[in-house]
Tab-separated table of C-alpha atoms and ligand atoms in Angstrom:
chain	number	residue	atom	x	y	z
O	1	MET	CA	49.586	-31.898	35.380
O	2	PRO	CA	51.594	-35.054	36.119
O	3	ALA	CA	50.182	-37.013	39.031
O	4	SER	CA	53.582	-37.115	40.690
O	5	ARG	CA	53.754	-33.369	41.151
O	6	ILE	CA	53.502	-32.655	44.838
O	7	PRO	CA	51.853	-29.350	45.578
O	8	HIS	CA	53.935	-27.338	47.976
O	9	ARG	CA	52.697	-24.876	50.501
O	10	TYR	CA	55.409	-22.343	49.703
O	11	ASP	CA	55.714	-20.108	46.706
O	12	VAL	CA	59.409	-20.722	46.400
O	13	PRO	CA	61.043	-23.683	44.697
O	14	VAL	CA	60.994	-26.703	47.005
O	15	THR	CA	64.736	-26.766	47.519
O	16	ARG	CA	66.571	-23.674	46.571
O	17	ILE	CA	69.645	-24.674	48.507
O	18	ARG	CA	71.602	-27.721	47.384
O	19	ILE	CA	74.680	-29.527	48.540
O	20	LEU	CA	77.509	-28.990	46.087
O	21	PRO	CA	78.950	-32.107	44.509
O	22	ASP	CA	82.525	-33.036	45.499
O	23	ASN	CA	84.055	-32.221	42.136
O	24	LEU	CA	82.826	-28.664	42.502
O	25	VAL	CA	83.772	-28.388	46.155
O	26	ASN	CA	87.333	-29.309	45.307
O	27	ARG	CA	87.611	-26.463	42.852
O	28	ILE	CA	86.716	-23.874	45.444
O	29	ALA	CA	89.544	-22.341	47.455
O	30	ALA	CA	89.388	-24.328	50.638
O	31	GLY	CA	89.984	-23.071	54.111
O	32	GLU	CA	88.458	-21.779	57.232
O	33	VAL	CA	86.414	-18.651	56.917
O	34	VAL	CA	86.135	-17.982	60.631
O	35	GLU	CA	89.153	-16.267	62.010
O	36	ARG	CA	87.741	-13.638	64.333
O	37	PRO	CA	84.526	-11.689	64.945
O	38	SER	CA	85.057	-9.514	61.875
O	39	SER	CA	85.116	-12.578	59.629
O	40	VAL	CA	81.788	-13.688	61.073
O	41	VAL	CA	80.369	-10.209	60.520
O	42	LYS	CA	81.619	-10.278	56.958
O	43	GLU	CA	80.047	-13.635	56.130
O	44	LEU	CA	76.713	-12.784	57.723
O	45	VAL	CA	76.485	-9.368	56.123
O	46	GLU	CA	77.337	-10.848	52.733
O	47	ASN	CA	74.593	-13.412	53.169
O	48	SER	CA	72.158	-10.626	54.012
O	49	LEU	CA	73.172	-8.710	50.896
O	50	ASP	CA	72.884	-11.820	48.757
O	51	ALA	CA	69.406	-12.293	50.225
O	52	GLY	CA	68.404	-8.892	48.883
O	53	ALA	CA	68.257	-7.087	52.226
O	54	THR	CA	67.623	-3.348	52.144
O	55	ARG	CA	68.496	-2.835	55.813
O	56	ILE	CA	71.050	-4.644	57.903
O	57	LEU	CA	71.549	-4.255	61.621
O	58	ILE	CA	74.783	-5.506	63.150
O	59	GLU	CA	74.966	-5.760	66.918
O	60	LEU	CA	78.102	-6.659	68.828
O	61	ALA	CA	79.030	-7.032	72.446
O	62	ASN	CA	82.551	-7.180	73.776
O	63	GLY	CA	84.043	-6.569	70.323
O	64	GLY	CA	81.966	-9.461	69.008
O	65	ARG	CA	83.631	-11.919	71.343
O	66	SER	CA	80.494	-12.507	73.352
O	67	LEU	CA	77.795	-11.515	70.855
O	68	ILE	CA	77.388	-10.959	67.128
O	69	ARG	CA	73.849	-10.527	65.871
O	70	VAL	CA	72.962	-9.680	62.291
O	71	THR	CA	69.374	-8.911	61.378
O	72	ASP	CA	68.139	-8.373	57.836
O	73	ASP	CA	64.966	-7.875	55.859
O	74	GLY	CA	66.064	-10.124	53.003
O	75	CYS	CA	64.260	-13.048	51.405
O	76	GLY	CA	64.561	-15.291	54.460
O	77	MET	CA	64.431	-19.075	54.299
O	78	ASP	CA	61.680	-21.576	54.742
O	79	ALA	CA	62.126	-24.236	57.409
O	80	ASP	CA	63.529	-26.872	55.046
O	81	ASP	CA	66.058	-24.524	53.522
O	82	ALA	CA	67.103	-23.214	56.919
O	83	LEU	CA	68.137	-26.703	57.983
O	84	ILE	CA	69.933	-27.441	54.740
O	85	ALA	CA	71.769	-24.112	54.935
O	86	LEU	CA	73.554	-25.389	58.039
O	87	GLU	CA	75.133	-28.275	56.181
O	88	ARG	CA	78.570	-27.975	54.698
O	89	HIS	CA	78.710	-26.923	51.059
O	90	ALA	CA	75.028	-26.135	50.975
O	91	THR	CA	74.427	-23.115	48.812
O	92	SER	CA	71.659	-21.640	46.734
O	93	LYS	CA	74.156	-19.614	44.739
O	94	ILE	CA	76.007	-21.922	42.400
O	95	ALA	CA	75.053	-25.232	40.885
O	96	SER	CA	77.553	-26.090	38.183
O	97	PRO	CA	81.301	-25.607	37.599
O	98	ASP	CA	80.516	-23.049	34.916
O	99	ASP	CA	78.920	-20.817	37.522
O	100	LEU	CA	82.313	-20.477	39.183
O	101	ASP	CA	83.509	-18.400	36.274
O	102	ARG	CA	80.749	-15.861	36.613
O	103	ILE	CA	80.123	-15.432	40.276
O	104	ALA	CA	77.559	-12.725	40.857
O	105	THR	CA	76.813	-13.257	44.524
O	106	LEU	CA	79.121	-12.466	47.422
O	107	GLY	CA	78.936	-15.976	48.827
O	108	PHE	CA	79.124	-19.205	46.903
O	109	ARG	CA	81.002	-21.776	48.931
O	110	GLY	CA	78.232	-22.824	51.260
O	111	GLU	CA	80.700	-22.933	54.125
O	112	ALA	CA	80.043	-19.935	56.285
O	113	LEU	CA	76.997	-20.941	58.282
O	114	PRO	CA	78.190	-24.459	59.178
O	115	SER	CA	81.701	-23.184	59.945
O	116	ILE	CA	80.405	-20.462	62.231
O	117	ALA	CA	77.856	-22.729	63.905
O	118	ALA	CA	80.597	-25.280	64.578
O	119	VAL	CA	82.553	-22.883	66.781
O	120	SER	CA	79.869	-20.946	68.622
O	121	ARG	CA	76.457	-20.959	70.257
O	122	PHE	CA	74.386	-20.202	67.226
O	123	GLU	CA	70.805	-19.275	66.611
O	124	LEU	CA	69.102	-18.841	63.269
O	125	LEU	CA	65.703	-17.186	63.171
O	126	THR	CA	64.288	-16.818	59.713
O	127	SER	CA	61.104	-16.509	57.747
O	128	ALA	CA	60.502	-16.425	54.016
O	129	ASP	CA	56.819	-15.744	54.383
O	130	PRO	CA	55.275	-14.435	57.608
O	131	ALA	CA	51.931	-15.957	56.610
O	132	VAL	CA	53.520	-19.400	56.771
O	133	GLY	CA	55.618	-18.609	59.835
O	134	GLY	CA	59.285	-18.731	60.597
O	135	VAL	CA	61.643	-21.132	62.248
O	136	ARG	CA	64.208	-20.897	65.012
O	137	ILE	CA	67.143	-23.291	64.943
O	138	THR	CA	69.551	-23.512	67.835
O	139	VAL	CA	73.005	-24.983	67.364
O	140	GLU	CA	75.851	-25.378	69.823
O	141	GLY	CA	79.322	-26.313	68.658
O	142	GLY	CA	77.861	-27.691	65.431
O	143	ARG	CA	75.160	-29.814	67.096
O	144	ILE	CA	71.577	-28.915	66.378
O	145	LEU	CA	69.873	-28.558	69.756
O	146	GLY	CA	66.420	-27.636	68.598
O	147	THR	CA	64.104	-26.463	65.862
O	148	GLU	CA	60.857	-24.694	66.585
O	149	PRO	CA	58.333	-22.555	64.759
O	150	ALA	CA	58.769	-18.878	65.480
O	151	ALA	CA	57.089	-15.710	64.314
O	152	ARG	CA	59.098	-13.200	62.408
O	153	ALA	CA	58.690	-10.670	59.633
O	154	ARG	CA	60.295	-11.741	56.367
O	155	GLY	CA	64.048	-11.833	56.819
O	156	THR	CA	66.730	-13.437	58.909
O	157	THR	CA	68.405	-12.920	62.262
O	158	ILE	CA	71.543	-14.828	63.087
O	159	GLU	CA	72.957	-14.639	66.545
O	160	ILE	CA	76.369	-15.890	67.570
O	161	ARG	CA	77.348	-16.046	71.190
O	162	ASP	CA	80.693	-17.005	72.678
O	163	LEU	CA	82.671	-17.386	69.483
O	164	PHE	CA	85.252	-20.192	69.831
O	165	PHE	CA	83.809	-21.260	73.199
O	166	ASN	CA	84.755	-24.825	72.230
O	167	VAL	CA	88.072	-24.015	70.565
O	168	PRO	CA	90.273	-22.528	73.304
O	169	ALA	CA	93.287	-22.407	70.985
O	170	ARG	CA	91.404	-20.046	68.698
O	171	ARG	CA	89.869	-18.043	71.488
O	172	LYS	CA	93.325	-17.354	72.830
O	173	PHE	CA	94.212	-15.540	69.630
O	174	LEU	CA	91.340	-13.103	69.836
O	175	ARG	CA	92.521	-9.620	70.678
O	176	ALA	CA	91.165	-7.008	73.044
O	177	PRO	CA	87.532	-6.059	72.419
O	178	GLU	CA	88.564	-2.642	71.027
O	179	THR	CA	90.814	-4.308	68.465
O	180	GLU	CA	88.167	-6.817	67.427
O	181	LEU	CA	85.639	-3.996	67.208
O	182	ARG	CA	87.973	-2.021	64.965
O	183	HIS	CA	88.285	-4.958	62.563
O	184	ALA	CA	84.553	-5.534	62.610
O	185	SER	CA	83.792	-1.888	61.893
O	186	GLU	CA	86.250	-1.869	58.995
O	187	THR	CA	84.328	-4.832	57.627
O	188	VAL	CA	81.027	-3.013	57.990
O	189	TRP	CA	82.562	0.071	56.342
O	190	GLY	CA	83.589	-2.059	53.389
O	191	ALA	CA	80.126	-3.540	53.044
O	192	ALA	CA	78.444	-0.173	53.513
O	193	LEU	CA	80.604	1.414	50.826
O	194	SER	CA	80.032	-1.484	48.484
O	195	ARG	CA	76.272	-1.052	48.746
O	196	PRO	CA	75.295	2.590	49.316
O	197	ASP	CA	71.689	1.663	48.532
O	198	VAL	CA	71.422	-0.582	51.605
O	199	GLY	CA	70.969	0.831	55.097
O	200	PHE	CA	73.514	-0.250	57.706
O	201	ILE	CA	73.516	0.179	61.455
O	202	LEU	CA	76.331	-1.009	63.686
O	203	ARG	CA	75.793	-1.139	67.423
O	204	HIS	CA	78.334	-2.015	70.037
O	205	GLY	CA	76.817	-2.581	73.453
O	206	ASN	CA	74.280	0.203	73.681
O	207	ARG	CA	76.245	2.598	71.502
O	208	THR	CA	75.399	3.120	67.838
O	209	SER	CA	78.758	3.459	66.175
O	210	LEU	CA	77.539	3.677	62.596
O	211	ASP	CA	74.208	4.634	61.129
O	212	ALA	CA	74.110	4.871	57.366
O	213	PRO	CA	70.624	5.163	55.880
O	214	PRO	CA	70.135	4.032	52.271
O	215	ALA	CA	72.009	6.468	50.019
O	216	THR	CA	72.023	7.175	46.317
O	217	ASP	CA	75.758	7.065	45.691
O	218	LEU	CA	79.185	6.416	47.115
O	219	SER	CA	79.807	10.036	48.095
O	220	GLU	CA	76.596	10.341	50.037
O	221	ARG	CA	77.390	7.068	51.759
O	222	LEU	CA	80.913	8.151	52.719
O	223	ARG	CA	79.507	11.404	54.073
O	224	ALA	CA	77.145	9.416	56.330
O	225	LEU	CA	79.887	7.083	57.462
O	226	TRP	CA	82.326	9.875	58.082
O	227	PRO	CA	80.465	13.020	58.996
O	228	ARG	CA	83.601	14.728	60.230
O	229	ALA	CA	85.291	14.677	56.826
O	230	ALA	CA	85.774	18.329	55.922
O	231	LYS	CA	86.015	17.722	52.226
O	232	ILE	CA	85.480	14.708	50.014
O	233	THR	CA	86.862	14.735	46.493
O	234	ARG	CA	85.778	12.318	43.860
O	235	PHE	CA	88.076	10.975	41.193
O	236	SER	CA	87.615	8.608	38.321
O	237	ALA	CA	89.489	7.070	35.446
O	238	ALA	CA	89.091	4.371	32.879
O	239	GLY	CA	91.395	2.341	30.727
O	240	GLY	CA	92.169	-1.154	29.570
O	241	GLY	CA	88.585	-2.253	30.168
O	242	ALA	CA	88.732	-1.159	33.821
O	243	GLU	CA	86.937	1.747	35.434
O	244	ILE	CA	87.705	3.471	38.679
O	245	GLU	CA	85.565	5.634	40.846
O	246	GLY	CA	87.166	6.856	44.010
O	247	LEU	CA	86.894	9.252	46.890
O	248	ILE	CA	89.563	10.880	48.953
O	249	ALA	CA	89.022	12.797	52.152
O	250	PRO	CA	92.151	14.394	53.589
O	251	GLY	CA	92.809	13.573	57.221
O	252	SER	CA	94.613	15.250	60.011
O	253	GLY	CA	97.774	13.992	61.618
O	254	ASN	CA	100.257	11.768	59.933
O	255	GLY	CA	98.797	8.308	60.304
O	256	ARG	CA	98.489	5.767	57.554
O	257	PRO	CA	95.469	6.425	55.370
O	258	SER	CA	92.399	4.251	55.865
O	259	MET	CA	91.655	2.505	52.640
O	260	THR	CA	88.662	0.660	51.303
O	261	PHE	CA	88.910	-1.198	48.021
O	262	LEU	CA	85.963	-2.498	46.102
O	263	VAL	CA	86.506	-4.755	43.149
O	264	ASN	CA	83.358	-5.285	41.137
O	265	GLY	CA	81.427	-4.265	44.205
O	266	ARG	CA	83.227	-6.624	46.541
O	267	ALA	CA	85.296	-5.214	49.401
O	268	VAL	CA	88.762	-6.715	49.207
O	269	ARG	CA	92.207	-6.385	50.708
O	270	ASP	CA	94.868	-6.199	48.098
O	271	ARG	CA	98.532	-5.372	48.470
O	272	LEU	CA	98.812	-4.123	44.945
O	273	LEU	CA	96.029	-1.597	45.461
O	274	VAL	CA	97.336	-0.592	48.888
O	275	GLY	CA	100.745	-0.081	47.292
O	276	ALA	CA	99.335	2.190	44.612
O	277	VAL	CA	97.460	4.323	47.150
O	278	LEU	CA	100.364	4.617	49.565
O	279	ARG	CA	102.663	5.639	46.757
O	280	VAL	CA	100.460	8.582	45.874
O	281	VAL	CA	99.376	9.568	49.364
O	282	ARG	CA	102.897	9.466	50.809
O	283	SER	CA	104.107	11.904	48.224
O	284	ALA	CA	101.040	14.114	48.529
O	285	GLY	CA	102.442	16.054	51.444
O	286	ALA	CA	100.717	17.637	54.406
O	287	GLY	CA	97.034	17.019	54.971
O	288	PHE	CA	96.955	13.475	53.721
O	289	GLY	CA	98.088	11.691	56.869
O	290	GLY	CA	95.128	9.726	58.153
O	291	ALA	CA	93.243	10.346	54.913
O	292	ARG	CA	90.260	8.205	53.940
O	293	VAL	CA	90.554	6.681	50.507
O	294	VAL	CA	87.901	4.641	48.767
O	295	VAL	CA	88.700	3.026	45.442
O	296	SER	CA	85.994	1.226	43.549
O	297	LEU	CA	87.253	-0.712	40.575
O	298	ARG	CA	85.094	-2.304	37.907
O	299	LEU	CA	86.543	-4.662	35.359
O	300	PRO	CA	85.422	-7.622	33.293
O	301	PRO	CA	85.115	-10.723	35.523
O	302	ASP	CA	87.622	-12.634	33.405
O	303	LEU	CA	90.310	-10.093	34.327
O	304	VAL	CA	89.959	-10.737	38.030
O	305	ASP	CA	89.811	-13.934	40.052
O	306	VAL	CA	87.890	-13.784	43.322
O	307	ASN	CA	88.192	-17.471	44.047
O	308	VAL	CA	91.646	-17.119	45.562
O	309	HIS	CA	91.063	-16.837	49.251
O	310	PRO	CA	88.599	-18.718	51.448
O	311	ALA	CA	87.150	-15.503	52.812
O	312	LYS	CA	87.183	-13.979	49.312
O	313	THR	CA	89.004	-10.955	50.684
O	314	GLU	CA	91.808	-11.241	48.162
O	315	VAL	CA	91.687	-11.092	44.421
O	316	ARG	CA	94.104	-11.767	41.614
O	317	PHE	CA	94.307	-9.424	38.656
O	318	ALA	CA	95.158	-10.683	35.218
O	319	ARG	CA	96.913	-7.378	34.468
O	320	GLY	CA	98.165	-6.217	37.854
O	321	GLY	CA	100.639	-3.687	36.505
O	322	ALA	CA	98.014	-1.923	34.434
O	323	ILE	CA	95.596	-1.821	37.366
O	324	PHE	CA	98.313	-0.400	39.602
O	325	ALA	CA	99.035	2.335	37.082
O	326	LEU	CA	95.364	3.136	36.602
O	327	VAL	CA	94.690	3.470	40.335
O	328	GLU	CA	97.790	5.552	40.748
O	329	ARG	CA	96.940	8.023	38.040
O	330	ALA	CA	93.314	8.317	39.122
O	331	LEU	CA	94.296	8.986	42.704
O	332	ARG	CA	96.968	11.489	41.675
O	333	GLU	CA	94.268	13.456	40.012
O	334	GLY	CA	92.082	13.110	43.102
O	335	VAL	CA	94.844	14.408	45.340
O	336	ALA	CA	95.591	17.278	42.974
O	337	ALA	CA	91.922	18.162	42.785
O	338	SER	CA	91.589	17.924	46.525
O	339	GLN	CA	94.485	20.363	46.866
O	340	GLY	CA	92.717	22.718	44.517
O	341	ARG	CA	95.430	22.507	41.906
O	342	VAL	CA	93.111	21.510	39.070
O	343	PRO	CA	89.479	22.221	38.247
O	344	VAL	CA	87.512	20.152	40.648
O	345	HIS	CA	84.047	18.958	41.459
O	346	ARG	CA	83.882	18.862	45.180
O	347	LEU	CA	81.201	17.196	47.220
O	348	ASP	CA	80.498	20.517	48.869
O	349	ASP	CA	80.029	22.242	45.519
O	350	GLY	CA	76.338	21.552	45.270
O	351	ASP	CA	75.934	20.120	41.766
O	352	ALA	CA	79.156	18.232	42.315
O	353	MET	CA	79.258	14.506	42.567
O	354	ALA	CA	77.063	13.849	39.641
O	355	SER	CA	76.810	10.157	40.177
O	356	GLU	CA	77.276	9.233	36.529
O	357	PRO	CA	80.724	7.993	35.750
O	358	GLY	CA	82.621	10.256	33.421
O	359	VAL	CA	80.776	13.363	34.526
O	360	GLY	CA	83.093	15.730	36.316
O	361	GLY	CA	86.375	14.491	37.687
O	362	TYR	CA	88.766	12.893	35.281
O	363	GLY	CA	86.538	12.678	32.222
O	364	GLU	CA	85.624	16.332	32.250
O	365	LEU	CA	89.099	17.428	33.135
O	366	LEU	CA	90.441	15.463	30.227
O	367	ARG	CA	87.893	16.931	27.849
O	368	SER	CA	88.480	20.504	28.942
O	369	ARG	CA	92.215	20.043	28.671
O	370	ARG	CA	91.903	18.535	25.221
O	371	GLU	CA	89.757	21.434	24.108
O	372	ALA	CA	92.367	23.821	25.458
O	373	GLY	CA	94.999	21.951	23.465
O	374	ALA	CA	96.772	20.810	26.618
O	375	ALA	CA	98.657	17.554	26.875
O	376	PRO	CA	96.445	14.797	28.277
O	377	LEU	CA	96.753	14.040	31.928
O	378	PHE	CA	98.095	10.671	32.940
O	379	GLU	CA	97.485	8.932	29.676
O	380	HIS	CA	99.227	5.616	29.799
O	381	PRO	CA	100.634	3.534	26.955
O	382	ALA	CA	98.935	0.493	28.414
O	383	TYR	CA	95.582	1.967	27.478
O	384	GLY	CA	95.649	1.929	23.749
O	385	ASP	CA	95.539	4.816	21.384
O	386	SER	CA	96.651	7.537	23.770
O	387	PRO	CA	99.956	9.353	23.342
O	388	PRO	CA	102.878	8.499	25.627
O	389	PRO	CA	102.613	9.831	29.172
O	390	SER	CA	103.717	13.356	29.712
O	391	PRO	CA	104.404	14.600	33.216
O	392	ASP	CA	101.864	17.217	34.140
O	393	PRO	CA	103.436	20.449	35.301
O	394	VAL	CA	100.594	21.195	37.701
O	395	LEU	CA	101.235	18.139	39.785
O	396	VAL	CA	103.756	17.358	42.438
O	397	ASP	CA	106.764	15.355	41.444
O	398	LEU	CA	105.918	11.706	41.828
O	399	PRO	CA	108.010	8.633	41.377
O	400	SER	CA	107.287	7.067	38.028
O	401	ALA	CA	104.768	4.267	37.769
O	402	PRO	CA	106.092	0.736	37.802
O	403	ARG	CA	106.201	-0.998	34.455
O	404	THR	CA	103.313	-3.270	33.618
O	405	GLY	CA	103.840	-6.530	35.428
O	406	ALA	CA	106.118	-5.002	38.034
O	407	LYS	CA	105.515	-5.884	41.625
O	408	ALA	CA	103.768	-3.294	43.744
O	409	PRO	CA	105.761	-1.931	46.641
O	410	SER	CA	104.936	-3.980	49.701
O	411	THR	CA	103.331	-2.235	52.611
U	501	ADP	P1	76.991	-19.308	50.720
U	501	ADP	O1	76.737	-17.898	51.105
U	501	ADP	O2	78.385	-19.537	50.257
U	501	ADP	O3	75.958	-19.898	49.807
U	501	ADP	P2	76.493	-19.831	53.514
U	501	ADP	O4	76.893	-20.965	54.425
U	501	ADP	O5	76.964	-18.475	53.870
U	501	ADP	O6	76.934	-20.206	52.051
U	501	ADP	O7	74.924	-19.836	53.409
U	501	ADP	C1	74.262	-20.998	52.946
U	501	ADP	C2	72.927	-20.678	52.312
U	501	ADP	O8	72.017	-20.225	53.312
U	501	ADP	C3	72.990	-19.548	51.294
U	501	ADP	O9	73.328	-20.022	50.006
U	501	ADP	C4	71.578	-18.992	51.354
U	501	ADP	O10	70.722	-19.724	50.504
U	501	ADP	C5	71.146	-19.251	52.786
U	501	ADP	N1	71.283	-18.036	53.625
U	501	ADP	C6	72.313	-17.722	54.460
U	501	ADP	N2	72.112	-16.536	55.077
U	501	ADP	C7	70.932	-16.064	54.626
U	501	ADP	C8	70.162	-14.868	54.877
U	501	ADP	N3	70.584	-13.918	55.724
U	501	ADP	N4	68.974	-14.730	54.233
U	501	ADP	C9	68.526	-15.698	53.373
U	501	ADP	N5	69.205	-16.833	53.087
U	501	ADP	C10	70.398	-17.023	53.699
U	502	MG	MG1	77.649	-16.887	52.622
């Protein structure tokens, strides 16, 4: 063993977190990640997921304006790493420019913690190894006020009080607590749907507004998030290298549907996807006002760019038109199935919801129709060797899909 090797008291590498070099920093979409309480919730929850948490507790007060606390049972940080994590562009998740092209973690910019700590009263309590002990770091408006040893089970708790206390111009733009809470819960919904295997609890004041224990699949998770859904129908489709798994639960009333989009497991906002869903749901008729739609899209990383928006909530598709068409045809089938107009595996059907892609839903429907000599449903020329699309007589009359490359209707 070389004499220079310094034995370390921790099991983990001495410095897992490093400061990114400037040339790499400049290639990352720049911008502020902290807009409102929901953006803080998003960043903290993503960090917890990246840390391998199996349970995440999110506590808010006053819509997150006065308190946001996120507690996880992830890998935690040792004292050295905890301090480094608070520096700008400190991340344990990427090291070289090449890594940018294959981002596997939710975070990678090393901006969230310092940005949040700069505009709040911030406390980080973390421990990587309870036998060694944890650390508590207190920061106010970006200034470190204190560091002290503190006991804690493995994991991390980050507490943010008085968001924007030192930036009145920003604070002024915060909305009523109910509005901020709504945004924050949408964020937690997105995270919870993206990771059914992780338990999520959201508390506001002393009310538990969401309690989703670890689940085995998306359907079970949606059921926990939305117990009042009468019926949840699963749909799926694949083509052009992309795969879709989705859920639709009809609503009551005539409101806009609530939509959650996951792209390679990441919850995103995307006008193209919203456009595709609205196009189908609006023509679906009664029962779909206020519906809940979840669309989970998987595609090769080189066909989607997540490094577009500082908060990583937007993506860019290499083949937007094809994705639009795929989502549209998958959801059409989901709506039709939900209306009982085609053979359907419903969540309530017992066996239903086999979690394997291609079982039930679109794949099975397609197979059974092929066997019966029927024209394929929703085949699209963009997806290779399939015959040209033929309108399916069972389905409602829908406007035709936009051509590949066409712009999605704005919302
Ligand atoms: P990024 O997530 O982009 O790397 P952040 O500022 O969000 O940047 O976090 C900086 C680093 O702090 C992360 O790379 C990670 O190593 C560490 N970290 C943050 N939150 C947690 C957590 N909840 N558990 C363990 N490590 C964390
Ligand atoms: Mg992060």
